PDB file of C-alpha atoms and ligand atoms in Angstrom:
ATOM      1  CA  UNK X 258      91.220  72.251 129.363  1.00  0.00           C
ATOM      2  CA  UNK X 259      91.481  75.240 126.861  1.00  0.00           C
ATOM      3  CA  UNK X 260      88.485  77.888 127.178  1.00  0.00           C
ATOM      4  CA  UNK X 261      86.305  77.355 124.149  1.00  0.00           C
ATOM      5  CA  UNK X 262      87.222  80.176 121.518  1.00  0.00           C
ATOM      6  CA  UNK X 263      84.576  82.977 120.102  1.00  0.00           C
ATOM      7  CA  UNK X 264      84.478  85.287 117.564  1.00  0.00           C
ATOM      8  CA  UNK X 265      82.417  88.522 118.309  1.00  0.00           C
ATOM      9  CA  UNK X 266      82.216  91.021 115.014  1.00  0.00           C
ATOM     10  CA  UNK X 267      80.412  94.506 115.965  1.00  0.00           C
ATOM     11  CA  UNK X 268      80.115  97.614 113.764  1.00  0.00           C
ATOM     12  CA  UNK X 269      80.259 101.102 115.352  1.00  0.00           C
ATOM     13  CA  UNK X 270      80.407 105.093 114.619  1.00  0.00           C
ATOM     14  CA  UNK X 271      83.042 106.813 115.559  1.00  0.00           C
ATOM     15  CA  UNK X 272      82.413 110.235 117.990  1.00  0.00           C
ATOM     16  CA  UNK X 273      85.889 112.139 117.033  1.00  0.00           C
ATOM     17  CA  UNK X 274      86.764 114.209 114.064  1.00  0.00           C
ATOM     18  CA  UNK X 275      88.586 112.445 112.397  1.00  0.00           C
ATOM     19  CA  UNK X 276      92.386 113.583 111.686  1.00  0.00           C
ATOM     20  CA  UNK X 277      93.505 114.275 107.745  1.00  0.00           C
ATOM     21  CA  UNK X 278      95.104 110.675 108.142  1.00  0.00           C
ATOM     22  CA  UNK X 279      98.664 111.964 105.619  1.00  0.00           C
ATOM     23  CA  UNK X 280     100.419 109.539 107.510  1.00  0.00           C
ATOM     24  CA  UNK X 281      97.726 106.264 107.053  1.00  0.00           C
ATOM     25  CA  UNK X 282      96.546 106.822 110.336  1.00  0.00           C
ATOM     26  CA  UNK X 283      94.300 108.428 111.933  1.00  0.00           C
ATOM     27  CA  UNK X 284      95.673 109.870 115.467  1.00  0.00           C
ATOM     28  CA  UNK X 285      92.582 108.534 117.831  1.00  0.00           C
ATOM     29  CA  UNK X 286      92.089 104.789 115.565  1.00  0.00           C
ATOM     30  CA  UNK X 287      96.125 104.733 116.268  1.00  0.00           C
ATOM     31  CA  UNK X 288      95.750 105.579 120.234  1.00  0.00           C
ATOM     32  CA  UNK X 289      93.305 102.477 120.213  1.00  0.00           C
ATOM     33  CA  UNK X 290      95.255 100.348 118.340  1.00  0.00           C
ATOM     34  CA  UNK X 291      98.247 100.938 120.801  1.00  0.00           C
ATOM     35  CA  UNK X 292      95.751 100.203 123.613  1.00  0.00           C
ATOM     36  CA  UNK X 293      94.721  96.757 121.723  1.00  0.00           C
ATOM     37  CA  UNK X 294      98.411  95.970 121.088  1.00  0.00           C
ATOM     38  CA  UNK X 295      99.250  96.589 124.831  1.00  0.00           C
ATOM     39  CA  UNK X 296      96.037  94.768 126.315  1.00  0.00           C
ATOM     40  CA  UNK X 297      95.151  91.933 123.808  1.00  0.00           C
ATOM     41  CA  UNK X 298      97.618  89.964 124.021  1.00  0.00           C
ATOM     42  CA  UNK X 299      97.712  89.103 128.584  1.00  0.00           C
ATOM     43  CA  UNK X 300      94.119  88.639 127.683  1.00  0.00           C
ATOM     44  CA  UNK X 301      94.591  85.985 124.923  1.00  0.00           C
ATOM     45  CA  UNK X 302      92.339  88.278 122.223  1.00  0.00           C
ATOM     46  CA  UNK X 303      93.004  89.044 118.195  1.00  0.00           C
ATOM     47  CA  UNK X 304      91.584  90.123 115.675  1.00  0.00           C
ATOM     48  CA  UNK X 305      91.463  92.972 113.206  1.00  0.00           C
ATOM     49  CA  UNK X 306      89.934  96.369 113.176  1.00  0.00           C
ATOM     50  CA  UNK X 307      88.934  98.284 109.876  1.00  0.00           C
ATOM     51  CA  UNK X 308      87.850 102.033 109.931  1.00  0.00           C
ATOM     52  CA  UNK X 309      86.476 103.925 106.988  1.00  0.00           C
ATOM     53  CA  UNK X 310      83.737 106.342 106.593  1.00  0.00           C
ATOM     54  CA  UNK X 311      83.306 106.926 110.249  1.00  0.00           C
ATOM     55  CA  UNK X 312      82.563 103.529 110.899  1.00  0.00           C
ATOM     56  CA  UNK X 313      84.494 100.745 113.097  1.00  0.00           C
ATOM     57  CA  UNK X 314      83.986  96.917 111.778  1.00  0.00           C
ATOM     58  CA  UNK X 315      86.150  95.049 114.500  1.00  0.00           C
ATOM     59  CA  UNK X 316      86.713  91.648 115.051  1.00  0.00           C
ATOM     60  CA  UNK X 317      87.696  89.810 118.555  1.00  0.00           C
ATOM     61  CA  UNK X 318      88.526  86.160 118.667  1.00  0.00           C
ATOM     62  CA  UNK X 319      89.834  84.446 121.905  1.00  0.00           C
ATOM     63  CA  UNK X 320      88.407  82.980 125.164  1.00  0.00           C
ATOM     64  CA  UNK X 321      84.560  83.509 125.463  1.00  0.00           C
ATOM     65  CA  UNK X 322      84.824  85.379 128.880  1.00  0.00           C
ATOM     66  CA  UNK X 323      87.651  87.947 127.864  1.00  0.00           C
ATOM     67  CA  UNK X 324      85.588  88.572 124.512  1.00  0.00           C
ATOM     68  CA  UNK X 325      82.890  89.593 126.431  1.00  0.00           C
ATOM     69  CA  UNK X 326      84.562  91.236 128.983  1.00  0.00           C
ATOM     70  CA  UNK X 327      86.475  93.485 126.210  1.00  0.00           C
ATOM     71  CA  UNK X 328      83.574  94.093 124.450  1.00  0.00           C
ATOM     72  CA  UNK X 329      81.202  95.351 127.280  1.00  0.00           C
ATOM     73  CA  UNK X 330      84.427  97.665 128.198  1.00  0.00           C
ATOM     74  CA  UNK X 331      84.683  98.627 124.512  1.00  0.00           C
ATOM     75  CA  UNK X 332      81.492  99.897 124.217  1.00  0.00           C
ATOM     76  CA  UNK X 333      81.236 101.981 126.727  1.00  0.00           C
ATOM     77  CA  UNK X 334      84.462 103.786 124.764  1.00  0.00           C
ATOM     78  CA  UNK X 335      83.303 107.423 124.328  1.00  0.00           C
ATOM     79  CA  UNK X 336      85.061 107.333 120.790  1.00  0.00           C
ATOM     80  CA  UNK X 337      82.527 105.932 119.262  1.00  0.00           C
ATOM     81  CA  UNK X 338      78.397 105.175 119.673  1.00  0.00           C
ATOM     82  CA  UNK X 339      76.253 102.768 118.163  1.00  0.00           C
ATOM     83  CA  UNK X 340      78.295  99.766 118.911  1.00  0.00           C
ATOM     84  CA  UNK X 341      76.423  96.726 117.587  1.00  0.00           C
ATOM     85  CA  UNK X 342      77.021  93.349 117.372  1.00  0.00           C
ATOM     86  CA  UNK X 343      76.708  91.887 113.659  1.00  0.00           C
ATOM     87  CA  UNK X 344      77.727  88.264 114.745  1.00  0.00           C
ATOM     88  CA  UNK X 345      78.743  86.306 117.609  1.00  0.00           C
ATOM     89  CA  UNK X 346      80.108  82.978 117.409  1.00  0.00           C
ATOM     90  CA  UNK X 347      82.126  79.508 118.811  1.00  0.00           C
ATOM     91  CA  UNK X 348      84.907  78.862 116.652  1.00  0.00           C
ATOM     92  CA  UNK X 349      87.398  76.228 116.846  1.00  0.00           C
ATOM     93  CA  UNK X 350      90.168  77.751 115.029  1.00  0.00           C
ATOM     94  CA  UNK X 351      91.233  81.718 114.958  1.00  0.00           C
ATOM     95  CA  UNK X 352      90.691  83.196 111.527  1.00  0.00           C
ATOM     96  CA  UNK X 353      93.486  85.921 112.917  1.00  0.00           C
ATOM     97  CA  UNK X 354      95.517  84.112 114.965  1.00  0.00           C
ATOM     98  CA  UNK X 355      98.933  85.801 114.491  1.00  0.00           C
ATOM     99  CA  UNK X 356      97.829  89.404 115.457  1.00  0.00           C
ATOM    100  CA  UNK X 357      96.821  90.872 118.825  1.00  0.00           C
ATOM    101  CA  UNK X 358      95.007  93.352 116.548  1.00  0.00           C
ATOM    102  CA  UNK X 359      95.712  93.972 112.801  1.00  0.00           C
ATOM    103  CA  UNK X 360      94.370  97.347 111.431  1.00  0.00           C
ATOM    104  CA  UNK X 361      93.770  97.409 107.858  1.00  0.00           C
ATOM    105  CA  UNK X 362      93.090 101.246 106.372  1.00  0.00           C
ATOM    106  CA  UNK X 363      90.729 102.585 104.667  1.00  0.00           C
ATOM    107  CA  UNK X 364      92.835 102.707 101.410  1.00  0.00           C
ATOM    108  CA  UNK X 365      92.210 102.598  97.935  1.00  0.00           C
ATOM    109  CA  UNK X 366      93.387  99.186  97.111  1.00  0.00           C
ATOM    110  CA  UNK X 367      90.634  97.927 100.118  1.00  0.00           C
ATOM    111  CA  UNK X 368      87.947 100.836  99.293  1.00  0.00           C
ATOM    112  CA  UNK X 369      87.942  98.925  95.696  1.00  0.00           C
ATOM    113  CA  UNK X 370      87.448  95.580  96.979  1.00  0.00           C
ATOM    114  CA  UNK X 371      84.661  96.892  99.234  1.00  0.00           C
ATOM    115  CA  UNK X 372      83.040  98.588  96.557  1.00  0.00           C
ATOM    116  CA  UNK X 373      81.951  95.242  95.469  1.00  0.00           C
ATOM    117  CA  UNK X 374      80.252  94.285  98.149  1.00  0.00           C
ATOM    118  CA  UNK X 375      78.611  98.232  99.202  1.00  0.00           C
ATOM    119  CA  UNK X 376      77.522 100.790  97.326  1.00  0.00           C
ATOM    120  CA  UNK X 377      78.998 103.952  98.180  1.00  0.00           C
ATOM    121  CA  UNK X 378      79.693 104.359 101.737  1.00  0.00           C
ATOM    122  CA  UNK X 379      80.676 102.199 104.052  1.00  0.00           C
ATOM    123  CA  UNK X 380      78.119 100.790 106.290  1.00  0.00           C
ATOM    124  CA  UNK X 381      78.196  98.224 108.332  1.00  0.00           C
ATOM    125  CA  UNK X 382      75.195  98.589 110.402  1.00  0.00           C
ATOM    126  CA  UNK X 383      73.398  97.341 106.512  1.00  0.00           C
ATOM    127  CA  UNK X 384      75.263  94.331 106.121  1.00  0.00           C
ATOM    128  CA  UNK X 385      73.918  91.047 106.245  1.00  0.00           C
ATOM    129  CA  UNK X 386      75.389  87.649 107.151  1.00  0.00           C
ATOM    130  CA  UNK X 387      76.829  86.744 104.085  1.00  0.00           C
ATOM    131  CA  UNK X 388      78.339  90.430 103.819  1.00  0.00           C
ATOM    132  CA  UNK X 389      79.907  89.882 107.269  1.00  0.00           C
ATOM    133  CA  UNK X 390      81.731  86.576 106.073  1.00  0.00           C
ATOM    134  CA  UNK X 391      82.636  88.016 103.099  1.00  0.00           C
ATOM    135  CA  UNK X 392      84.145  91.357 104.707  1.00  0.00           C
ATOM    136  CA  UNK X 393      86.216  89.463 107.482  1.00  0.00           C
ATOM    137  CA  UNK X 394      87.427  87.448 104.893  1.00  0.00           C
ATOM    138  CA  UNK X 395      88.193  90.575 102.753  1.00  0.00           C
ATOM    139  CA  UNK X 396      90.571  91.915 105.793  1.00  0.00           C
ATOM    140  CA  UNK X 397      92.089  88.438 106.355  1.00  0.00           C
ATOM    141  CA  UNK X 398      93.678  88.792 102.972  1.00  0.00           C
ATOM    142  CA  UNK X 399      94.331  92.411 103.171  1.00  0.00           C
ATOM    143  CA  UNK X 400      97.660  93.736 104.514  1.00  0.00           C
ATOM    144  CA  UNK X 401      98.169  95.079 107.396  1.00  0.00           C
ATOM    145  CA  UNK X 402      99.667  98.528 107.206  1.00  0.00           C
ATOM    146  CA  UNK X 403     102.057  97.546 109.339  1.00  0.00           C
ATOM    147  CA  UNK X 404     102.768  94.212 107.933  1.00  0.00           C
ATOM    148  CA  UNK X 405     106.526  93.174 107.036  1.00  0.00           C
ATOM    149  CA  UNK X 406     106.803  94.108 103.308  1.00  0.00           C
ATOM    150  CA  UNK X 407     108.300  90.855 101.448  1.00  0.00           C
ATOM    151  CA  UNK X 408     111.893  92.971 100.801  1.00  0.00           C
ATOM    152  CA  UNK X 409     113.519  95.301 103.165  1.00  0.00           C
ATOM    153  CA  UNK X 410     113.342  98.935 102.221  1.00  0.00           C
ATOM    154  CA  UNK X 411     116.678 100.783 102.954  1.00  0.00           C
ATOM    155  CA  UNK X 412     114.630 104.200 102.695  1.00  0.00           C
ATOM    156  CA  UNK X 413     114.457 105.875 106.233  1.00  0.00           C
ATOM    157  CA  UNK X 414     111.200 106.170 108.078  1.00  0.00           C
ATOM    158  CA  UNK X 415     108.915 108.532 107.239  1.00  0.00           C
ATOM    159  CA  UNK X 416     105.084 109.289 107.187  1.00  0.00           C
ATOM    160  CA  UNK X 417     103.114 106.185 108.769  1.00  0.00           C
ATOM    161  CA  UNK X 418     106.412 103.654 109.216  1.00  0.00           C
ATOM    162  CA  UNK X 419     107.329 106.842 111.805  1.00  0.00           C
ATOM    163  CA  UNK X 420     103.988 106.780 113.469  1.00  0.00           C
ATOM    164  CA  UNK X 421     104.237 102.840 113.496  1.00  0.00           C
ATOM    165  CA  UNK X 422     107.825 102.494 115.088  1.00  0.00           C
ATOM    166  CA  UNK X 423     106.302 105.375 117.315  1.00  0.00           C
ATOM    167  CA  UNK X 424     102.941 102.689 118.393  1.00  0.00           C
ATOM    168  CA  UNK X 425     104.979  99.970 118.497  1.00  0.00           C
ATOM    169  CA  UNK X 426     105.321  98.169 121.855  1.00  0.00           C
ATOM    170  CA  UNK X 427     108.203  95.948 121.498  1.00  0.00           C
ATOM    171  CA  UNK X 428     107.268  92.262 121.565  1.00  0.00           C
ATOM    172  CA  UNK X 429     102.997  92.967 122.254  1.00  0.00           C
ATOM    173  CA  UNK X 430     102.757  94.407 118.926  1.00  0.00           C
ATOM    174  CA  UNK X 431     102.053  91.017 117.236  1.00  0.00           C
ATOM    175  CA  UNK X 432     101.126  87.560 117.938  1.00  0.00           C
ATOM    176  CA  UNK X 433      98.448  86.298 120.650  1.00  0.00           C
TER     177      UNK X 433
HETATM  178  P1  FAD I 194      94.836 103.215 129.291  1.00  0.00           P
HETATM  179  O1  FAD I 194      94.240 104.530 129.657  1.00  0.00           O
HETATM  180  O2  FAD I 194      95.346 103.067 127.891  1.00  0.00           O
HETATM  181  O3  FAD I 194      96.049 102.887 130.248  1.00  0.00           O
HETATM  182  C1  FAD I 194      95.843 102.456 131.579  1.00  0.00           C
HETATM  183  C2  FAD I 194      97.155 102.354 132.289  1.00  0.00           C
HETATM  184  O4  FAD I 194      98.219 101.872 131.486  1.00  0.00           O
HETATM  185  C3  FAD I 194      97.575 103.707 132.794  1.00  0.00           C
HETATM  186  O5  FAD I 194      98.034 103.574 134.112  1.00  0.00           O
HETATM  187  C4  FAD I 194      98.689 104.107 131.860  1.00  0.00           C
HETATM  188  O6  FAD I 194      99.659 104.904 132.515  1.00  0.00           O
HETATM  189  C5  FAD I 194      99.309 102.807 131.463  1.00  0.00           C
HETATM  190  N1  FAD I 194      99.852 102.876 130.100  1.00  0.00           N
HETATM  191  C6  FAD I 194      99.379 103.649 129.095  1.00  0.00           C
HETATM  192  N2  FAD I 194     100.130 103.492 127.995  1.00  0.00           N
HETATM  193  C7  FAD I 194     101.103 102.598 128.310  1.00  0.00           C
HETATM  194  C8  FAD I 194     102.164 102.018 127.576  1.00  0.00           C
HETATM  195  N3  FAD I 194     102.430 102.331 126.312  1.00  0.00           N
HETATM  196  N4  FAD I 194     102.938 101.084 128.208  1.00  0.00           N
HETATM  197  C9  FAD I 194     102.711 100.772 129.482  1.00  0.00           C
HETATM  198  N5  FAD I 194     101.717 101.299 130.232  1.00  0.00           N
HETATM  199  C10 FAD I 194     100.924 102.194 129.648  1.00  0.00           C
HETATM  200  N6  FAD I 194      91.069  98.251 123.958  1.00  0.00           N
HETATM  201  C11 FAD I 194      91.682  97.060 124.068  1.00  0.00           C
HETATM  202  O7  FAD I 194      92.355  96.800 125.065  1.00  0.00           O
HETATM  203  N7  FAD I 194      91.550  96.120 123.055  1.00  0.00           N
HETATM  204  C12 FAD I 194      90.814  96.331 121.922  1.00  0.00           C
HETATM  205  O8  FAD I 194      90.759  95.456 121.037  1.00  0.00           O
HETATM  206  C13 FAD I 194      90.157  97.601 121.806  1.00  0.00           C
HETATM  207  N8  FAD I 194      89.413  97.913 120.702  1.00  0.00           N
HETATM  208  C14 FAD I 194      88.778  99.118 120.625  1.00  0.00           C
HETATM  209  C15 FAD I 194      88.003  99.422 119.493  1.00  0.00           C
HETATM  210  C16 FAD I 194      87.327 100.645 119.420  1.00  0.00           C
HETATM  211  C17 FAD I 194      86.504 100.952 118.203  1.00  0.00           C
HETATM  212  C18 FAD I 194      87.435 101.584 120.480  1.00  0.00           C
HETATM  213  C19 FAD I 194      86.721 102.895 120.392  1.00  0.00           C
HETATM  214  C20 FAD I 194      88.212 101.293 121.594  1.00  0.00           C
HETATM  215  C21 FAD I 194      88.890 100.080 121.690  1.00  0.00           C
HETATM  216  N9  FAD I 194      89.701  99.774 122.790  1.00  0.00           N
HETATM  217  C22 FAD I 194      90.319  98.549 122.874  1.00  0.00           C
HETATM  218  C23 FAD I 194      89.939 100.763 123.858  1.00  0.00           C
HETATM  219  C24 FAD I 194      89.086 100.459 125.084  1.00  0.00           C
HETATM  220  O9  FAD I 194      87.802 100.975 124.918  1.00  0.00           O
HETATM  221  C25 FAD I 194      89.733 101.083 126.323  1.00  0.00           C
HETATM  222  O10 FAD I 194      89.931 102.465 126.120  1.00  0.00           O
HETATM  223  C26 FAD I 194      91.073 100.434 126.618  1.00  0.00           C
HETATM  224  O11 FAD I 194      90.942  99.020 126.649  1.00  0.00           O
HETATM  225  C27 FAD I 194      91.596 100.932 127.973  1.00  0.00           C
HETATM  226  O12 FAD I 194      92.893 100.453 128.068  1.00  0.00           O
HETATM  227  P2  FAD I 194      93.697 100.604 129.409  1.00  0.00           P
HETATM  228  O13 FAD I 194      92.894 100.048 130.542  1.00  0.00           O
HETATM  229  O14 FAD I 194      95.042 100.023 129.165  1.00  0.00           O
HETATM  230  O15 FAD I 194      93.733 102.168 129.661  1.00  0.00           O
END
C-alpha cells in the first residue's frame, strides 16, 4: 500500500547576501534548487519554492516520513533561520505533482499578484490560513522560470536559460 501523502508549507529567512540576481537567479537559491532537483525525486518529494524579500515560502508534498525527514534536515540549513511551519497537512492528491521542485522568482509579473494579498514586503511569517491557500495556489499557476515556453526560441542561451542548462541534471530536473 502507497504511504499516505503530506503537504508541509514553512516560511523562512534567508542568512546569505543575496546576489544582484541579472540572470533570474540568485547564485545560493540556485545551489539549493540543484540540490532539490538531485535529491527530491529518489525520495518521492515536490513541490515549489518561492524567494523574495529575503524570505523562503516552500512547499513539500510526498510520503509523510521523507517530508519530515527533509524538513528536519532543511532546517538545520545554515542558509537560512527562522524556519517555520505555516501548515502541515494529509493530502490525497499532489497540488505539484509534475516537479521535483519548481522555483518561481520573485518577478514583477508575481510581485503584482502578491501585492494583492501583502502589503509591501513579503512576509510570510504574517500570513494566515487563508493567505497560505491562496499563495500556493498563486505559485501553482505561476510559471516556472524554467518552464518550457509554448514556442521554441531559436535565440541562443543567454542570462538565466545559461544558468538553467548549467543546474540542470538531465532527467532529475522534473517530474517526481
Ligand atoms: P550535497 O553537499 O549537495 O552533496 C552531497 C554529495 O553529493 C557529495 O558527495 C557531492 O559530491 C555529491 N554531489 C554534489 N553535486 C552533485 C551532482 N550534481 N551530481 C551528483 N552528485 C553530486 N535539499 C533537498 O534535497 N531538497 C529540498 O527540497 C531542499 N530545499 C531547501 C530549501 C531551503 C530554503 C534551503 C536553505 C535548503 C534546501 N535544501 C533542500 C538543501 C538541504 O538543506 C541540504 O543542503 C541538501 O539536502 C543536502 O544535499 P546533499 O546531501 O545532496 O549534499
Amino acid at each position: 500500500m502507497e504511504s499516505p501523502l503530506c503537504q508541509l508549507v514553512y516560511a523562512s529567512q534567508s542568512t546569505f547576501a543575496s546576489s544582484d540576481p541579472k540572470s533570474g537567479i540568485d547564485l545560493e537559491v540556485g545551489r539549493i534548487l540543484g540540490q532539490s532537483r538531485r535529491n527530491n525525486p529518489r525520495l518521492g518529494i515536490g513541490g515549489v519554492l518561492y524567494y523574495g524579500d529575503g524570505h523562503f515560502f516552500q512547499v513539500l508534498e510526498g510520503p509523510r516520513s521523507a517530508v519530515q525527514s527533509l524538513y528536519d534536515s532543511i532546517r538545520q540549513d545554515p542558509r537560512h533561520c527562522n524556519s517555520t511551519v505555516l501548515s502541515h497537512a494529509m493530502i490525497k492528491d499532489r497540488v505539484f505533482g509534475d516537479w521535483s521542485m519548481k522555483y518561481i522568482p520573485a518577478d514583477p509579473a508575481v510581485k503584482a499578484q502578491l501585492r494583492q494579498y501583502c502589503h509591501g514586503r513579503f512576509d510570510p511569517f504574517a500570513f494566515d490560513q487563508s493567505m497560505i491557500e491562496r499563495m500556493v495556489n498563486l505559485l501553482n499557476r505561476s510559471q516556472s522560470l524554467d518552464q518550457p515556453e509554448p514556442a521554441p526560441s531559436p535565440a541562443p542561451a543567454s542570462g538565466w536559460r545559461k544558468i538553467w542548462s548549467w543546474l540542470r541534471l538531465p532527467g532529475l530536473d522534473r517530474g517526481v
